[in-house]
Short mmCIF file of C-alpha atoms in Angstrom, two decimals:
data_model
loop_
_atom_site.label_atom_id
_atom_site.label_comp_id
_atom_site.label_asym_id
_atom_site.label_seq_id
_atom_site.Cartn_x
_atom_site.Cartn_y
_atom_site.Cartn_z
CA UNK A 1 30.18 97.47 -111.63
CA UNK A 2 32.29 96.29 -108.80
CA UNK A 3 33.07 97.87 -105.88
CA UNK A 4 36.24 99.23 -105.35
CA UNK A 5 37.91 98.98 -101.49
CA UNK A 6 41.53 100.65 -100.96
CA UNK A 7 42.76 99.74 -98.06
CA UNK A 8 44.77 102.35 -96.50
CA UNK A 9 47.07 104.21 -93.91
CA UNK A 10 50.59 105.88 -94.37
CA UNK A 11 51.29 104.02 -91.03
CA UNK A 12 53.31 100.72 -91.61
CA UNK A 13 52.95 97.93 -89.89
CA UNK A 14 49.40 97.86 -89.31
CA UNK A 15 48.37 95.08 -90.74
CA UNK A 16 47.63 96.43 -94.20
CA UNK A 17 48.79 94.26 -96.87
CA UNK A 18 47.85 91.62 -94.60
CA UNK A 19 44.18 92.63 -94.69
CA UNK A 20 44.26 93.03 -98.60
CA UNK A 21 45.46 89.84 -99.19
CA UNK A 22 43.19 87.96 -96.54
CA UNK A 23 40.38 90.15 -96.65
CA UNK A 24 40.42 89.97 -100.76
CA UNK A 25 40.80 85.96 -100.40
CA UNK A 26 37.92 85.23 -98.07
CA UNK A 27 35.65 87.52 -100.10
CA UNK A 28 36.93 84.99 -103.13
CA UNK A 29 36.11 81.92 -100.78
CA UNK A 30 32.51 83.44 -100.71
CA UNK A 31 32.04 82.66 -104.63
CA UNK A 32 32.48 86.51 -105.17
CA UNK A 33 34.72 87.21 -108.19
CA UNK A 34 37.61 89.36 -106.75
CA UNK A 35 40.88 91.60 -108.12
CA UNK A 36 43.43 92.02 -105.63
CA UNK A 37 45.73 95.25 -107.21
CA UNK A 38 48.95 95.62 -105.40
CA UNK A 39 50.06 99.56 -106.03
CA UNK A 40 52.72 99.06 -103.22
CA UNK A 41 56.29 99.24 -104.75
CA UNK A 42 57.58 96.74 -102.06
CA UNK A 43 54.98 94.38 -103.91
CA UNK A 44 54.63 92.38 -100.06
CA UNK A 45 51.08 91.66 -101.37
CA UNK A 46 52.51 89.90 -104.47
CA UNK A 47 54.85 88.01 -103.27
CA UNK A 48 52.07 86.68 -99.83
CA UNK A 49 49.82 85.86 -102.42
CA UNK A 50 52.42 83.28 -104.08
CA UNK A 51 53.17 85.15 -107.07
CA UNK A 52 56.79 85.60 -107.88
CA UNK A 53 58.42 88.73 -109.43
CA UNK A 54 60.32 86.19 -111.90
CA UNK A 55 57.12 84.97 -113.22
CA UNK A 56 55.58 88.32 -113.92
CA UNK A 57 55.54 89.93 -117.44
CA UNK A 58 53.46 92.93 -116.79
CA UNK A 59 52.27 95.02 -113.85
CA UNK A 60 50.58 97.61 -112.19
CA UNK A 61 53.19 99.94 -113.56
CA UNK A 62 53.14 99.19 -117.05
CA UNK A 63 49.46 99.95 -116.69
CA UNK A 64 49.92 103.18 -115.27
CA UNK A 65 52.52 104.41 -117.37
CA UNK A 66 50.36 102.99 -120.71
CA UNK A 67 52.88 100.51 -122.00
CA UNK A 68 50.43 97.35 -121.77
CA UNK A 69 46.63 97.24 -121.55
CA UNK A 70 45.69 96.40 -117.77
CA UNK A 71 43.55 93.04 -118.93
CA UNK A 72 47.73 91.84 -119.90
CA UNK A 73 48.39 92.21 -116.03
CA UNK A 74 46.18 90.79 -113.88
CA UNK A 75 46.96 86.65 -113.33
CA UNK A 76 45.25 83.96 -111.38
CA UNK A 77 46.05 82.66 -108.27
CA UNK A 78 45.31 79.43 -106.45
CA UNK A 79 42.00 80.43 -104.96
CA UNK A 80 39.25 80.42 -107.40
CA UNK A 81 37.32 83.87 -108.09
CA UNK A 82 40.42 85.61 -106.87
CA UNK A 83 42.70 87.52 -109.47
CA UNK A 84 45.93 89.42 -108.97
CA UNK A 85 47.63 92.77 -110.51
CA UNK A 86 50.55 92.80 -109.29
CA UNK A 87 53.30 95.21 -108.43
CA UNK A 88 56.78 95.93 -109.14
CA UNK A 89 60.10 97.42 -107.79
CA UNK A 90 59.78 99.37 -110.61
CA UNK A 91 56.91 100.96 -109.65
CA UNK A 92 58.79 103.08 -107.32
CA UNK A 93 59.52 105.70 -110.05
CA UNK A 94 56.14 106.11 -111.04
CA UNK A 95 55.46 109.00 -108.99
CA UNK A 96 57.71 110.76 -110.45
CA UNK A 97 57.16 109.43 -114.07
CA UNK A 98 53.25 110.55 -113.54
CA UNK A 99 53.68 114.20 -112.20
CA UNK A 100 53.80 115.61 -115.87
CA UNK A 101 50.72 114.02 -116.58
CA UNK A 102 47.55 115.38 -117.49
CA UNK A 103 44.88 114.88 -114.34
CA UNK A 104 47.52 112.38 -113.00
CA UNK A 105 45.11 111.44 -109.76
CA UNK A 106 42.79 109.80 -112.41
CA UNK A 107 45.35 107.50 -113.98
CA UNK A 108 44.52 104.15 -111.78
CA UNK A 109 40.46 105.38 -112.35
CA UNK A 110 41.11 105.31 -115.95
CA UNK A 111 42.85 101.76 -115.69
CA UNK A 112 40.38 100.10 -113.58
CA UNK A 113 37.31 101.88 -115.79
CA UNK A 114 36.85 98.29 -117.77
CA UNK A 115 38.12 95.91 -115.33
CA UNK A 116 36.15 96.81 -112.52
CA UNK A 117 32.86 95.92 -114.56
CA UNK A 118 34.43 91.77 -114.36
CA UNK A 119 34.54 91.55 -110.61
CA UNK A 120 31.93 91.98 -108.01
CA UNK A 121 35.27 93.68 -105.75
CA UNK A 122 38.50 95.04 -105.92
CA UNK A 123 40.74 95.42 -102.99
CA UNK A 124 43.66 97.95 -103.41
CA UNK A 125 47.10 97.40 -101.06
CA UNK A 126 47.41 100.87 -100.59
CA UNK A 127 51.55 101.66 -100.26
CA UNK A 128 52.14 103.62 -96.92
CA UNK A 129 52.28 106.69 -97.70
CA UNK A 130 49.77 109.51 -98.48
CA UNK A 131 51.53 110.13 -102.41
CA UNK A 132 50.40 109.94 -105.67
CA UNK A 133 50.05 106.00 -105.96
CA UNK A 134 47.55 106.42 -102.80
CA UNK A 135 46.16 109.47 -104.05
CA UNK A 136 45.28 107.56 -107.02
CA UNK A 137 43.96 104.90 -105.26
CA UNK A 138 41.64 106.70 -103.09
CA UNK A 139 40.51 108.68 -106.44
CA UNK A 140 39.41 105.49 -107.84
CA UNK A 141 37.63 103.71 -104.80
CA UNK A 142 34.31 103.62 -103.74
CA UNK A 143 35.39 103.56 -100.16
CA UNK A 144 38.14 103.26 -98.44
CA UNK A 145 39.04 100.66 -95.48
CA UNK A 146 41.77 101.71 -92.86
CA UNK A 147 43.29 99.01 -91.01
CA UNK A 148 44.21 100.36 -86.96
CA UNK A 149 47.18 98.47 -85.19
CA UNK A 150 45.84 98.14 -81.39
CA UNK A 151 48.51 100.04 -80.18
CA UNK A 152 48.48 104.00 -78.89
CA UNK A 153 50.91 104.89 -82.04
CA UNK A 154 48.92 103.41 -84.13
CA UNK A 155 46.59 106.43 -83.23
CA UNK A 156 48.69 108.98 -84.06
CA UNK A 157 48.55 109.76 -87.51
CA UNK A 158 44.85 109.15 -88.20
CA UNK A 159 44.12 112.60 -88.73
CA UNK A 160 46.32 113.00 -91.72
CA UNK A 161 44.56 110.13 -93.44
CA UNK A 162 41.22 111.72 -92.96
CA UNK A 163 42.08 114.83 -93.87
CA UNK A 164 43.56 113.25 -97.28
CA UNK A 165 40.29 111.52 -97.48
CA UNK A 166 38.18 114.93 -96.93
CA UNK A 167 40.32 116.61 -99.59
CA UNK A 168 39.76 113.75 -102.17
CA UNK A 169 35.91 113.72 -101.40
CA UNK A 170 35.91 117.46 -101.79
CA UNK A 171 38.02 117.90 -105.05
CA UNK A 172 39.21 114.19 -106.61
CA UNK A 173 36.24 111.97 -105.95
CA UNK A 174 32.79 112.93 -103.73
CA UNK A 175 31.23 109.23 -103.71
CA UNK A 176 34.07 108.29 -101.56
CA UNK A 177 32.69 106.56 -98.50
CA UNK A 178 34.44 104.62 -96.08
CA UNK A 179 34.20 100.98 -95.69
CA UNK A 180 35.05 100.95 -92.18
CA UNK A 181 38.40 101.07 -89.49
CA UNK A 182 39.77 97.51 -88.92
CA UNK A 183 41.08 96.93 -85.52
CA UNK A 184 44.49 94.23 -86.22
CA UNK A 185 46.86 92.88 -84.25
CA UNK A 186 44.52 92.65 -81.32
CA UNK A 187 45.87 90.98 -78.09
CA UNK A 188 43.17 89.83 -75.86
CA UNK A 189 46.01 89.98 -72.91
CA UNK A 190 46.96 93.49 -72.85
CA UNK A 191 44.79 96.24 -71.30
CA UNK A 192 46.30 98.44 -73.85
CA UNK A 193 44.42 96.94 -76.59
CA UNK A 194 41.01 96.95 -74.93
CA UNK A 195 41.94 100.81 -74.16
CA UNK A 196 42.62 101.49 -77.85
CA UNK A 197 39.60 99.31 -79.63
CA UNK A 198 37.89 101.47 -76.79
CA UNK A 199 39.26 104.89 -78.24
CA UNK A 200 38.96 103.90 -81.90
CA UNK A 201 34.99 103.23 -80.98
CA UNK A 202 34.80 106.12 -79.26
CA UNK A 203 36.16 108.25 -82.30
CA UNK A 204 34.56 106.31 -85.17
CA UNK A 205 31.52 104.88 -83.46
CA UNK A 206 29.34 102.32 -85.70
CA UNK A 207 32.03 102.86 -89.02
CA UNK A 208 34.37 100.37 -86.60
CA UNK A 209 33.84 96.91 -87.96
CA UNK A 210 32.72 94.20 -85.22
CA UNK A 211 35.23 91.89 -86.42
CA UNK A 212 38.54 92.39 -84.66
CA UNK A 213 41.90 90.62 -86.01
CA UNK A 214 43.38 88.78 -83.36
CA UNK A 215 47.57 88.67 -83.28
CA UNK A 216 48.07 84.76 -84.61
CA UNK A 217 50.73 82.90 -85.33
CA UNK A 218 49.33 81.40 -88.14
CA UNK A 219 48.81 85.01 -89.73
CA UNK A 220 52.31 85.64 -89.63
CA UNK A 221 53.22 82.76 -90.69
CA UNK A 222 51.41 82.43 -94.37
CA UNK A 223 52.93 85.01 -96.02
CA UNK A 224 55.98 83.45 -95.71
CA UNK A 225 54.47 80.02 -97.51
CA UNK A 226 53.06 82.35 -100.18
CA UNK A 227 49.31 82.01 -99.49
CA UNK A 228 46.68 83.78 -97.68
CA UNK A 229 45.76 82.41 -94.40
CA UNK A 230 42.69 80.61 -95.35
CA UNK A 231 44.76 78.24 -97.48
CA UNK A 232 47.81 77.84 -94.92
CA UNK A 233 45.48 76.78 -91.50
CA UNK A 234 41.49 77.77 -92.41
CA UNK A 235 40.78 77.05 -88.67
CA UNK A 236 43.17 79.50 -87.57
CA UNK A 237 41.65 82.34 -85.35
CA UNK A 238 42.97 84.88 -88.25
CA UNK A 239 41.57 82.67 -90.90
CA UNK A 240 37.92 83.14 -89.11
CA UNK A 241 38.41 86.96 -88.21
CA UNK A 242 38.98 87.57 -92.07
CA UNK A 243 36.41 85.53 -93.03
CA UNK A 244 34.11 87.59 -90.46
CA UNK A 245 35.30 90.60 -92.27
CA UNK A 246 34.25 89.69 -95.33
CA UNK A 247 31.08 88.79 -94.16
CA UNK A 248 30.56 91.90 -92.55
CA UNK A 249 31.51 93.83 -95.60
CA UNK A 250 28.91 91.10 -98.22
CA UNK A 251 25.88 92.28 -95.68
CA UNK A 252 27.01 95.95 -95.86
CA UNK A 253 27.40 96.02 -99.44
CA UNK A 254 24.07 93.59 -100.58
CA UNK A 255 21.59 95.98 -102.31
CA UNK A 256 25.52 96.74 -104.50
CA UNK A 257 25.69 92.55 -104.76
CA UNK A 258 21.95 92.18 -105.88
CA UNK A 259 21.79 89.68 -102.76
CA UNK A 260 19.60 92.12 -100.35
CA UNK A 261 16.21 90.10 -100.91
CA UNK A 262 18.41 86.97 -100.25
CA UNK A 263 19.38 88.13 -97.49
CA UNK A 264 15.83 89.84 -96.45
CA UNK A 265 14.41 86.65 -97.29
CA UNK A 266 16.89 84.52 -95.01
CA UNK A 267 15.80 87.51 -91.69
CA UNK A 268 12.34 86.85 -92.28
CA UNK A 269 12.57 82.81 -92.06
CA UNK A 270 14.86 83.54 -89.19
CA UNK A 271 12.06 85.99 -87.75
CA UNK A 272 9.60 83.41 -87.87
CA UNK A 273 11.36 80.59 -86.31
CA UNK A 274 12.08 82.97 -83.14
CA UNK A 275 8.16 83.69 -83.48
CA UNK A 276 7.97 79.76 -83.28
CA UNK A 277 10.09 79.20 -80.27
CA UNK A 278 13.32 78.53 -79.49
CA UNK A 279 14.45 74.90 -80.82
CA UNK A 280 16.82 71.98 -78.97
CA UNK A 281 19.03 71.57 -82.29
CA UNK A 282 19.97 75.86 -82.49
CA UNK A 283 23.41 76.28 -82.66
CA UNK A 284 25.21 77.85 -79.81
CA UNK A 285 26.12 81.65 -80.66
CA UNK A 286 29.60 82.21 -82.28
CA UNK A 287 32.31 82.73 -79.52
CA UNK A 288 34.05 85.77 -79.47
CA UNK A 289 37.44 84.25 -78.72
CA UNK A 290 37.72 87.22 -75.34
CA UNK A 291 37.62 90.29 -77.89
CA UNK A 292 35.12 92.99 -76.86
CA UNK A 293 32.42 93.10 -79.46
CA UNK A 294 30.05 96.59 -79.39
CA UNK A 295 27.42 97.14 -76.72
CA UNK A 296 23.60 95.85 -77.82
CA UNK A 297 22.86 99.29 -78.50
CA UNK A 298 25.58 99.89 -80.80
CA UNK A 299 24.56 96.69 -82.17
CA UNK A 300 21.13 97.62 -82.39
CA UNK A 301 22.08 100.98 -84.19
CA UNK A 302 21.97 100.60 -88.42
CA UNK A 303 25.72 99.35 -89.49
CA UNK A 304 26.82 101.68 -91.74
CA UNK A 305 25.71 105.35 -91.68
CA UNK A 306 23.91 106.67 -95.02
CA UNK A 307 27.23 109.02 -95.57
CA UNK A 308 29.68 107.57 -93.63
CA UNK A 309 32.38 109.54 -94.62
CA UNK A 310 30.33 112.48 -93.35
CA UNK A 311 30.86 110.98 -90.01
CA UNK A 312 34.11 111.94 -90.23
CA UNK A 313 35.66 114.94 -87.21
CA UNK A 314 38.22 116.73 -88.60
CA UNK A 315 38.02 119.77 -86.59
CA UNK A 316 40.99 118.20 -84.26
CA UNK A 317 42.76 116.77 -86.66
#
């Protein structure tokens, strides 16, 4: 059964459909079989993935509204293990189309129910809003990843989301966890963004990923080419920070994967040549490219929580 990330927050321009797509391709570039569904109406994750509207027959909203089966939507893309559902202008009437419908936040649960069992993940683009379509999508994740702009407005808002997400846990869907808070658009120049990843840390503590998306040209620039940025420049600095994510998000989700005595297997070699001594051909430690990375502590402290969507403080929201 694969796990199912939405990534989410009503907030636009916080890098959102630009972590789906990237975040969705790098897990792909990992071998992992991936579905990236686009349930935005301005179908920007479509369209960056190098899918054209012209060229699509069926979408996300004919499998909502029951007109095709949702195996006749999804197509390939140009990155092997990586699938796309797409969207469609026409999705923005679906809202409105799905209100007379029996247990209507279950609709997208009830469309993914067989597809999810052919992918190890699928990443929702989440529209910006907090209405049915993200309702939906939050209903049929197991977790839910919420991409933060490094900017004080980007703040502002937050506790809408997690309120959403404490109402869906309590009444829609109680397994939801969440996958993490994404710092984007990070400038390594500006105080204000060490201030904010500060605050986010400060707020979210260990449910912040370590990988923080730098502001790149290169990032910006693929969308516009039609392709994720690990196809346009793979040594761009975005092209490594998503790959980080997905990283980050293989290790947190290996007992899921089946790859936890892989990866307990590859510690203890590790372990023993540390026991052995340090050696003159070890690689040098990854550079952090100038972004603030968590203190050893927080390093040392377990990555995810057992709950973490219990971590969640609402009171001040």
């Amino acid at each position: 059964m694969g796990k199912v990330i939405a990534v989410a927050n009503q907030k636009g321009g916080v890098g959102k459909t630009t972590s789906a797509i990237n975040l969705a391709a790098s897990l792909a570039a990992t071998e992992y079989s991936t579905l990236l569904l686009d349930i935005d109406p301005q179908a920007n994750c479509t369209s960056g993935i190098g899918v054209a509207p012209k060229d699509i027959n069926a979408s996300i909203y004919e499998a909502l509204t029951g007109q095709v089966d949702p195996e006749d939507t999804v197509v390939t893309t140009d990155i092997p293990f990586l699938d796309l559902m797409p969207s469609h202008i026409n999705l923005v009437g679906a809202e409105i189309e799905m209100i007379e419908v029996d247990e209507r936040e279950r609709i997208l649960s009830k469309v993914l129910e067989r597809l999810r069992r052919t992918y190890d993940f699928v990443v929702i683009d989440c529209p910006p809003s907090l209405g049915l379509l993200t309702l939906n999508s939050l209903t049929a994740a197991n977790s839910v990843l919420i991409p933060v702009q490094a900017e004080y407005f980007a703040l502002e808002g937050l506790g809408q989301l997690l309120n959403t997400i404490k109402i869906v846990r309590k009444h829609l869907n109680p397994e939801l966890e969440m996958e993490g808070v994404l710092l984007t658009m990070f400038d390594t120049r500006l105080r204000l963004s060490n201030q904010v990843a500060k605050e986010v840390r400060r707020y979210f503590g260990d449910q912040v990923f370590d990988t923080i998306v730098q502001r790149n040209v290169r990032l910006s620039e693929a969308p516009s080419f039609g392709k994720p940025v690990i196809l346009y420049d793979a040594s761009s600095k975005g092209a490594r920070n998503y790959m980080a994510l997905a990283r980050e998000i293989v290790e947190a989700n290996a007992d899921a994967l089946g790859t936890s005595d892989a990866a307990e297997s590859s510690s203890n070699e590790t372990a023993s040549d540390e026991a052995s001594g340090p050696s003159d051909n070890s690689p040098a430690p990854p550079s952090t490219d100038g972004v603030p990375t968590p203190d050893p502590e927080e390093r040392a402290r377990a990555r995810r929580p057992s709950t973490p969507a219990n971590g969640f403080s609402l009171s001040n929201s």
